Coordinates of C-alpha atoms in Angstrom, one line a residue:
X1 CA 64.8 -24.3 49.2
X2 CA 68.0 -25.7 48.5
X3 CA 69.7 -26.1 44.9
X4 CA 72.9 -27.2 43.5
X5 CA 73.5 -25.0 40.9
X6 CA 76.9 -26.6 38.1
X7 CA 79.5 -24.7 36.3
X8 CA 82.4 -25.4 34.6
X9 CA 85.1 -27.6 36.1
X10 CA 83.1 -28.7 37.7
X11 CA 81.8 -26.6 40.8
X12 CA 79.0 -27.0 42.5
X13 CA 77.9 -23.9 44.8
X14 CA 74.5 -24.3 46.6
X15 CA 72.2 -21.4 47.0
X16 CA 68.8 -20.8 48.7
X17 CA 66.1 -20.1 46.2
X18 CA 62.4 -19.8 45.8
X19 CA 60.4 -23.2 45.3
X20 CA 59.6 -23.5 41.5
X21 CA 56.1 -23.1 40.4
X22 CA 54.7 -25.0 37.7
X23 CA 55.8 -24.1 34.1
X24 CA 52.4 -25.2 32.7
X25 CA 49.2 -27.3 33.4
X26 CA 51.1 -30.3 32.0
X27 CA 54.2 -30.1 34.2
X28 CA 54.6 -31.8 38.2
X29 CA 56.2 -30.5 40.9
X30 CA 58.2 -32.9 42.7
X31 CA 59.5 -33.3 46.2
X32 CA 63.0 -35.2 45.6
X33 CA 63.8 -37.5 47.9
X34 CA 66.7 -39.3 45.5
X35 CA 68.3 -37.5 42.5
X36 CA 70.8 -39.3 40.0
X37 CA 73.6 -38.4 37.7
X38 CA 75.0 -38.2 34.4
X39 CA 78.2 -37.7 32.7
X40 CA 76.4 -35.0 31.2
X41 CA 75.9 -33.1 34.0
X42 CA 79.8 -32.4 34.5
X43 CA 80.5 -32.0 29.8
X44 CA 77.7 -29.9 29.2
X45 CA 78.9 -26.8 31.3
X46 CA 81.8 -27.1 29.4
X47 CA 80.3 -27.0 26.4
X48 CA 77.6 -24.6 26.6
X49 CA 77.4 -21.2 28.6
X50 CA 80.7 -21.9 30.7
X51 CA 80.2 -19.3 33.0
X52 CA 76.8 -20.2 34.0
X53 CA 75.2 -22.1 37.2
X54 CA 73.1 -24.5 36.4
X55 CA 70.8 -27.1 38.0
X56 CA 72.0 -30.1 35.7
X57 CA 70.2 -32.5 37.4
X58 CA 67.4 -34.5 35.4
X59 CA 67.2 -37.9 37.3
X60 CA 64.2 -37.1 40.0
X61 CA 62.7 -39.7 42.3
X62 CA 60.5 -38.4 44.6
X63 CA 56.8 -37.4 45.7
X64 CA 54.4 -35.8 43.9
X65 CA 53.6 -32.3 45.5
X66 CA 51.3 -30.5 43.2
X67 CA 50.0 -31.2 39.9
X68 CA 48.8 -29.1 36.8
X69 CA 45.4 -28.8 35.8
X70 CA 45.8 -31.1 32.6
X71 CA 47.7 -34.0 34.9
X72 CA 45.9 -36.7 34.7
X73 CA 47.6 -39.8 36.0
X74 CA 49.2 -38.6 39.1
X75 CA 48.1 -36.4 42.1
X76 CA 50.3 -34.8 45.1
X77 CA 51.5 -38.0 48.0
X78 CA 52.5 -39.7 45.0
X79 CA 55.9 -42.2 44.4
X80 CA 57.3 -41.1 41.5
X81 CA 60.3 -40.7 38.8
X82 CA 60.9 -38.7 36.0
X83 CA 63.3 -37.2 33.7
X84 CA 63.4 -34.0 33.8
X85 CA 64.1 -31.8 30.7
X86 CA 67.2 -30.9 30.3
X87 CA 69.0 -27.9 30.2
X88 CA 65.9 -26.1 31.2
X89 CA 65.5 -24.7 34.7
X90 CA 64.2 -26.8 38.0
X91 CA 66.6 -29.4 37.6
X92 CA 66.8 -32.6 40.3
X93 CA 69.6 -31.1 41.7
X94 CA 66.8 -29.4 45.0
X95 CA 64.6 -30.1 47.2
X96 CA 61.9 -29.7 44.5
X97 CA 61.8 -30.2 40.5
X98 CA 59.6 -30.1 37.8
X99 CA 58.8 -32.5 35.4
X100 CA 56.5 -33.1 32.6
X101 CA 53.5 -35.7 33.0
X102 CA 54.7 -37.7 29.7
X103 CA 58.1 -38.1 30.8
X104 CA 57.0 -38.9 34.8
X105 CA 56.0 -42.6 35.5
X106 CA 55.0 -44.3 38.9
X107 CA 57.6 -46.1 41.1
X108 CA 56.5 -49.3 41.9
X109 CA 56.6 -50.7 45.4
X110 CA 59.5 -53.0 45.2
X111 CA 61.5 -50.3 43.8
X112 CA 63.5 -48.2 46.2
X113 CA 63.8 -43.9 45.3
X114 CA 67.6 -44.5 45.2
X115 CA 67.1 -47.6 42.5
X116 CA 64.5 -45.3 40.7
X117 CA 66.5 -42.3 40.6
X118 CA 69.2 -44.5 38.4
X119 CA 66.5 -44.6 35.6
X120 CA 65.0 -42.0 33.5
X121 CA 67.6 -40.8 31.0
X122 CA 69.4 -43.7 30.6
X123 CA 66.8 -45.9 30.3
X124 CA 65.1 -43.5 28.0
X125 CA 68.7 -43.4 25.8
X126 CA 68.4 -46.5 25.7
X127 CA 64.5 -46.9 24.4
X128 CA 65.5 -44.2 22.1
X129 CA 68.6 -45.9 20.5
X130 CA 67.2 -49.1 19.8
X131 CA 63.6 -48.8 19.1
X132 CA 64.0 -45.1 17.4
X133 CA 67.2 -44.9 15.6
X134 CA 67.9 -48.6 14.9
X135 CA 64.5 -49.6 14.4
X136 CA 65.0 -52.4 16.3
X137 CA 61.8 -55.0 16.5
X138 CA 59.5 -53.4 19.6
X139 CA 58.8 -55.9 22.5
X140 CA 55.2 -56.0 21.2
X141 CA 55.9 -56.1 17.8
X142 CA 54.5 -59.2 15.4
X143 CA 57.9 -60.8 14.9
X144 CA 58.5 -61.0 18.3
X145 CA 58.2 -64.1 19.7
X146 CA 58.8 -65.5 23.3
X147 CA 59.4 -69.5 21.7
X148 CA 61.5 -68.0 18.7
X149 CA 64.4 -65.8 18.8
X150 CA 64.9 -62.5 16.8
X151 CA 68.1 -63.8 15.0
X152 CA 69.9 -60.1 14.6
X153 CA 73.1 -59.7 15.9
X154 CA 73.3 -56.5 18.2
X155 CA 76.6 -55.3 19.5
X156 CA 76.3 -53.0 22.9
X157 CA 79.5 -51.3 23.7
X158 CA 80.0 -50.2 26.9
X159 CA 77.2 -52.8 28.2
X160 CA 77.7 -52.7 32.3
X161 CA 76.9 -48.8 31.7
X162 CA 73.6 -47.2 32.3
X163 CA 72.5 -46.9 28.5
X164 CA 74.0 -50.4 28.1
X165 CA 72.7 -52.0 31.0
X166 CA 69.2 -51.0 29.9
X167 CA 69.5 -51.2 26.6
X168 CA 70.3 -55.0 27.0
X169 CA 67.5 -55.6 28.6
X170 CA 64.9 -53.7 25.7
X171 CA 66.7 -55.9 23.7
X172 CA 66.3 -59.6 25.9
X173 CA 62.1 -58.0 26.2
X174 CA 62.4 -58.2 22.4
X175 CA 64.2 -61.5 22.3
X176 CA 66.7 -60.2 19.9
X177 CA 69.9 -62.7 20.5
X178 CA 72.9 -62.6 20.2
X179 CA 73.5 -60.3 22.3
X180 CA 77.5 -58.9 22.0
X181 CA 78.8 -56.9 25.1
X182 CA 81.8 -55.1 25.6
X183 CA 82.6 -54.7 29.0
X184 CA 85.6 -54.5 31.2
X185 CA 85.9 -54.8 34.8
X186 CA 82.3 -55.4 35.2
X187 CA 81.7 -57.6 32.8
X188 CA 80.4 -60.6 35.2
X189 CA 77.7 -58.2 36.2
X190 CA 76.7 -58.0 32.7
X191 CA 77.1 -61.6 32.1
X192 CA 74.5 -62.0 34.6
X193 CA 71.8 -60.8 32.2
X194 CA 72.9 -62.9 29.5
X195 CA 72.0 -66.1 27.7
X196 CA 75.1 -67.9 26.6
X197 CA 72.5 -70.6 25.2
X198 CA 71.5 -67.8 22.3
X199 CA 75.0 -66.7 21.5
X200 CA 75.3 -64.2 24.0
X201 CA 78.6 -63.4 24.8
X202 CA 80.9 -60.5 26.6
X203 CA 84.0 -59.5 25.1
X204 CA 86.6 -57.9 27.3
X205 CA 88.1 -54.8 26.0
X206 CA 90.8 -54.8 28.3
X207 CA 92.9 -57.5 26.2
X208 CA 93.0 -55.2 23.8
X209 CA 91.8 -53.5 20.3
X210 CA 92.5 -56.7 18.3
X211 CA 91.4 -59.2 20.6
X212 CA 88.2 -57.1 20.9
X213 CA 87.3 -57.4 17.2
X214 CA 88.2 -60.7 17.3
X215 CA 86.0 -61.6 19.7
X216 CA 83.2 -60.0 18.1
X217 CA 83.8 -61.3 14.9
X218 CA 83.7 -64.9 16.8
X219 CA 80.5 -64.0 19.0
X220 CA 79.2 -63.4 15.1
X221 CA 79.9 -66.4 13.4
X222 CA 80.3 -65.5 10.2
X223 CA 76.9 -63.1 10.1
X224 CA 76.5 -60.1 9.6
X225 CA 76.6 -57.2 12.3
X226 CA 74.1 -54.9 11.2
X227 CA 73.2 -53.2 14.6
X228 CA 75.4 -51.0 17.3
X229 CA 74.3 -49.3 20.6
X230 CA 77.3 -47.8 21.2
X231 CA 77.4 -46.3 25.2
X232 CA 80.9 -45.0 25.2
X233 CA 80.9 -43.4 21.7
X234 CA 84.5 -42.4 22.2
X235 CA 87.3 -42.6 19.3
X236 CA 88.5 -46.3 20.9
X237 CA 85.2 -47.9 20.4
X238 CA 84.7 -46.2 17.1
X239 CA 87.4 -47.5 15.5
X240 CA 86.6 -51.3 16.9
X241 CA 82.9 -50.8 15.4
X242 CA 84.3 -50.1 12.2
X243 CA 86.3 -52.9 12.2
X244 CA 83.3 -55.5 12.5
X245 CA 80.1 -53.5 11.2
X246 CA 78.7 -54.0 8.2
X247 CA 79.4 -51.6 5.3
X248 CA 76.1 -52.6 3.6
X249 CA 73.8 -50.7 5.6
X250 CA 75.7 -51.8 9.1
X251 CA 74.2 -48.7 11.5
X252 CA 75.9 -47.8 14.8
X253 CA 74.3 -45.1 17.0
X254 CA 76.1 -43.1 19.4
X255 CA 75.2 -41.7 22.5
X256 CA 77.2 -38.3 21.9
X257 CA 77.4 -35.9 19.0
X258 CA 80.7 -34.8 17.2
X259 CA 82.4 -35.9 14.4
X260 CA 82.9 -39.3 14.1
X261 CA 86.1 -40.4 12.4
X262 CA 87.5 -43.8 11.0
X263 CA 83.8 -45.5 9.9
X264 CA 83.9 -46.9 6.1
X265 CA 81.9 -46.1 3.4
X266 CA 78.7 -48.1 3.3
X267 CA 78.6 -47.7 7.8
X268 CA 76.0 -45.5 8.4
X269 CA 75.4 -43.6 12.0
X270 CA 73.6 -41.6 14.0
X271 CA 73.0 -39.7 17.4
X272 CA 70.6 -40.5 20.0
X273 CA 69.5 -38.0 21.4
X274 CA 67.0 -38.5 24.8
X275 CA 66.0 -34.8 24.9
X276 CA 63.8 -35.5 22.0
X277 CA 61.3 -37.2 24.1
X278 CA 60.3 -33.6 24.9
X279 CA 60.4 -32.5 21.1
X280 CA 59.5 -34.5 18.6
X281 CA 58.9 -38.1 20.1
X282 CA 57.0 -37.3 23.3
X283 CA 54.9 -40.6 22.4
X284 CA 57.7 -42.4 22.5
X285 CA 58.8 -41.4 26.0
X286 CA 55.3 -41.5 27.2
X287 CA 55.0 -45.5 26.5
X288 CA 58.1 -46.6 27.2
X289 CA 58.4 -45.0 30.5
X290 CA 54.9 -46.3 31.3
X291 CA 56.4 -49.7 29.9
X292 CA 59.5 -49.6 32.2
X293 CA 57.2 -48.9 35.2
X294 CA 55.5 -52.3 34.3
X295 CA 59.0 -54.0 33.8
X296 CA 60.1 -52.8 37.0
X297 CA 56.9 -54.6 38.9
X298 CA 57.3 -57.7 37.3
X299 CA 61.0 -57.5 37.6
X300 CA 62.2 -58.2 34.0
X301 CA 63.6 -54.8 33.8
X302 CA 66.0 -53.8 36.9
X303 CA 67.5 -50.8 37.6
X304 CA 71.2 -50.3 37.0
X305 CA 73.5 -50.8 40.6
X306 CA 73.5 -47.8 43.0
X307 CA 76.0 -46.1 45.0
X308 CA 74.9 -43.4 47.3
X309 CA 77.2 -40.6 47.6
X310 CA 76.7 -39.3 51.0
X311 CA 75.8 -35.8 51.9
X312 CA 72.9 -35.0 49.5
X313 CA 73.3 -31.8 47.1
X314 CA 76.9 -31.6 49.0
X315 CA 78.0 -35.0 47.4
X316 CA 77.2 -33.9 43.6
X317 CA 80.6 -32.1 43.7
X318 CA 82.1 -35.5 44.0
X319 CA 79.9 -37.5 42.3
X320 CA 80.3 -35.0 39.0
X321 CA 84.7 -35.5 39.7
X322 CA 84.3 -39.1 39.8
X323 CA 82.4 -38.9 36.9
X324 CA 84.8 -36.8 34.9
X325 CA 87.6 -39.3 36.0
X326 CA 85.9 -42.4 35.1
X327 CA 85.7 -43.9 38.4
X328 CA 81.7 -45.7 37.8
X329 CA 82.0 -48.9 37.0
X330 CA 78.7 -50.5 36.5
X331 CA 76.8 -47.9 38.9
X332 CA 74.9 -45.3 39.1
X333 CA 75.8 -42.4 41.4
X334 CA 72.6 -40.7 43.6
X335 CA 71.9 -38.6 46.5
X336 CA 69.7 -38.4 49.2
X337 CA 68.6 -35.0 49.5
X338 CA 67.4 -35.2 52.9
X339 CA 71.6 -35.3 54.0
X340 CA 71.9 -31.8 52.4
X341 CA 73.7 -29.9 55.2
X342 CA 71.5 -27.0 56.5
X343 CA 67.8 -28.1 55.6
X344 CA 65.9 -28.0 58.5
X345 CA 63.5 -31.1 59.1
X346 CA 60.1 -30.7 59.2
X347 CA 60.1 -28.2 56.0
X348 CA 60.3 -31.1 53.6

């Protein structure tokens, strides 16, 4: 088969190799027909390994090909996504991937591959950030109430992105209002999820670092901000979190690790960290995935905006540069892996 294999830079070479077999009897394989990308796939080769190829890819959306003997929810013809775990081998990045059965979830019909190929991780990141690390009321949760809103201020920065996207709308599922999103170019996009009527506003961070906080601080009226999703996590947005959270217990959590400089005493933070759907919180990832399958049918949950990049595997070399340079705006980038140069048709 064909793989993409990712190294520092980055450069993409693709090879021929063997089709994967199954790790275990609780893994899938997959046939991808759609894979996705993340920022990650470009930073981590840089940061770990940086000679190594490797198949970054952990967005899959595709058809169930064969199944391990303790599967129990999906068998081989099947539509399907899944995230796959990453930095392990048998990435999304091929013509066929692995993927564990807790971390695999049906594609409803009215879902497209390319629109389901936009959602595992960050729509995982985002179940993990809110409902794991914030402890944010669950959708199902007692004090959740369709008729009464959950009055706690939430701040998303970086809303029109993946993480954000989703996350906002976890957070509309657990009627948690108001809802504070910084945004910039596509900020009517994100305004389209929104309920002014609750308090929910977008602030611009294009005017600027002042007129940001100020129009959180507005946005807030006076209350509290005990509660950050913070989808850039970069030392700009730091230091306008710190300038409006709480120091009595205010908690932002970030979606990438380092130090993080400039919050006060009293501003606690943390990381939140997807992979640990396949460590510690499987459970997690199992229901929530299931959960997001369920949203997707009924369409109160919608996948973030797609942009195909033509040429299947041979477009991850530009979707990964775009990437890098910060050219997504409110998409996601995917490819259809049936473009690849060189596969023959038929073998698929």
């Amino acid at each position: 088969m064909k793989e993409a294999l990712v190294s520092k830079g980055p450069q993409v070479e693709i090879t021929n190799t063997p089709i994967p077999s199954l790790p275990s009897p609780d893994h899938i394989l997959i046939r991808v027909v759609v894979t996705g990308t993340n920022p990650k796939d470009w930073k981590l080769p840089d940061l770990f390994r940086q000679d190594a190829r490797t198949n970054q890819g952990d967005d899959i959306a595709g058809v169930v090909h064969t199944v391990g003997a303790n599967v129990f929810e999906f068998k081989p013809g099947d539509r399907v996504a899944a995230f796959h775990e990453m930095r392990t081998p048998h990435g999304s990045y091929a013509e066929y991937a692995v993927a564990w059965q807790h971390t695999t979830f049906h594609i409803p019909n009215n879902i497209s591959f390319e629109e389901a190929a936009a959602l595992p991780l960050a729509a995982m990141t985002s179940a993990v950030g809110l409902y794991n690390r914030l402890r944010l009321p669950q959708p199902w949760s007692p004090e959740v109430s369709k008729e009464k809103v959950t009055d706690i201020p939430l701040l998303i920065y970086g809303a029109s992105s993946a993480v954000g996207i989703y996350g906002l709308q976890f957070a509309l599922r657990s009627n948690i209002h108001p809802l504070i999103c910084v945004a910039g170019s596509s900020k009517d996009y994100v305004a389209s999820f929104i309920d002014a009527s609750k308090g929910d506003v977008v602030v611009d961070y294009r005017d600027g670092p002042e007129a940001t906080v100020e129009g959180v601080k507005k946005a807030l009226g006076g209350r509290e901000l005990k509660h950050v999703l913070d989808a850039v996590s970069l030392q700009d947005s730091i230091d306008n979190i710190a300038n409006v959270l709480s120091t009595d217990g205010g908690h932002v959590t970030f979606v990438l690790g380092g130090e993080k400089k400039g919050l006060a005493e009293g501003q606690e933070h943390s990381i939140t960290m997807v992979g640990d759907v396949h460590g510690n919180h499987k459970d997690l990832g199992y229901v929530y995935f299931r959960y997001i399958a369920r949203g997707l049918a009924e369409g109160w949950f919608k996948p973030q905006r797609v942009e195909v990049v033509p040429g299947g595997l041979g477009g991850i070399q530009k979707a990964l540069e775009d990437l890098k340079e910060g050219r997504a705006s409110g998409v996601k980038y995917v490819m259809r892996i049936e473009e690849t140069e060189g596969l023959v048709k038929g073998d698929r």
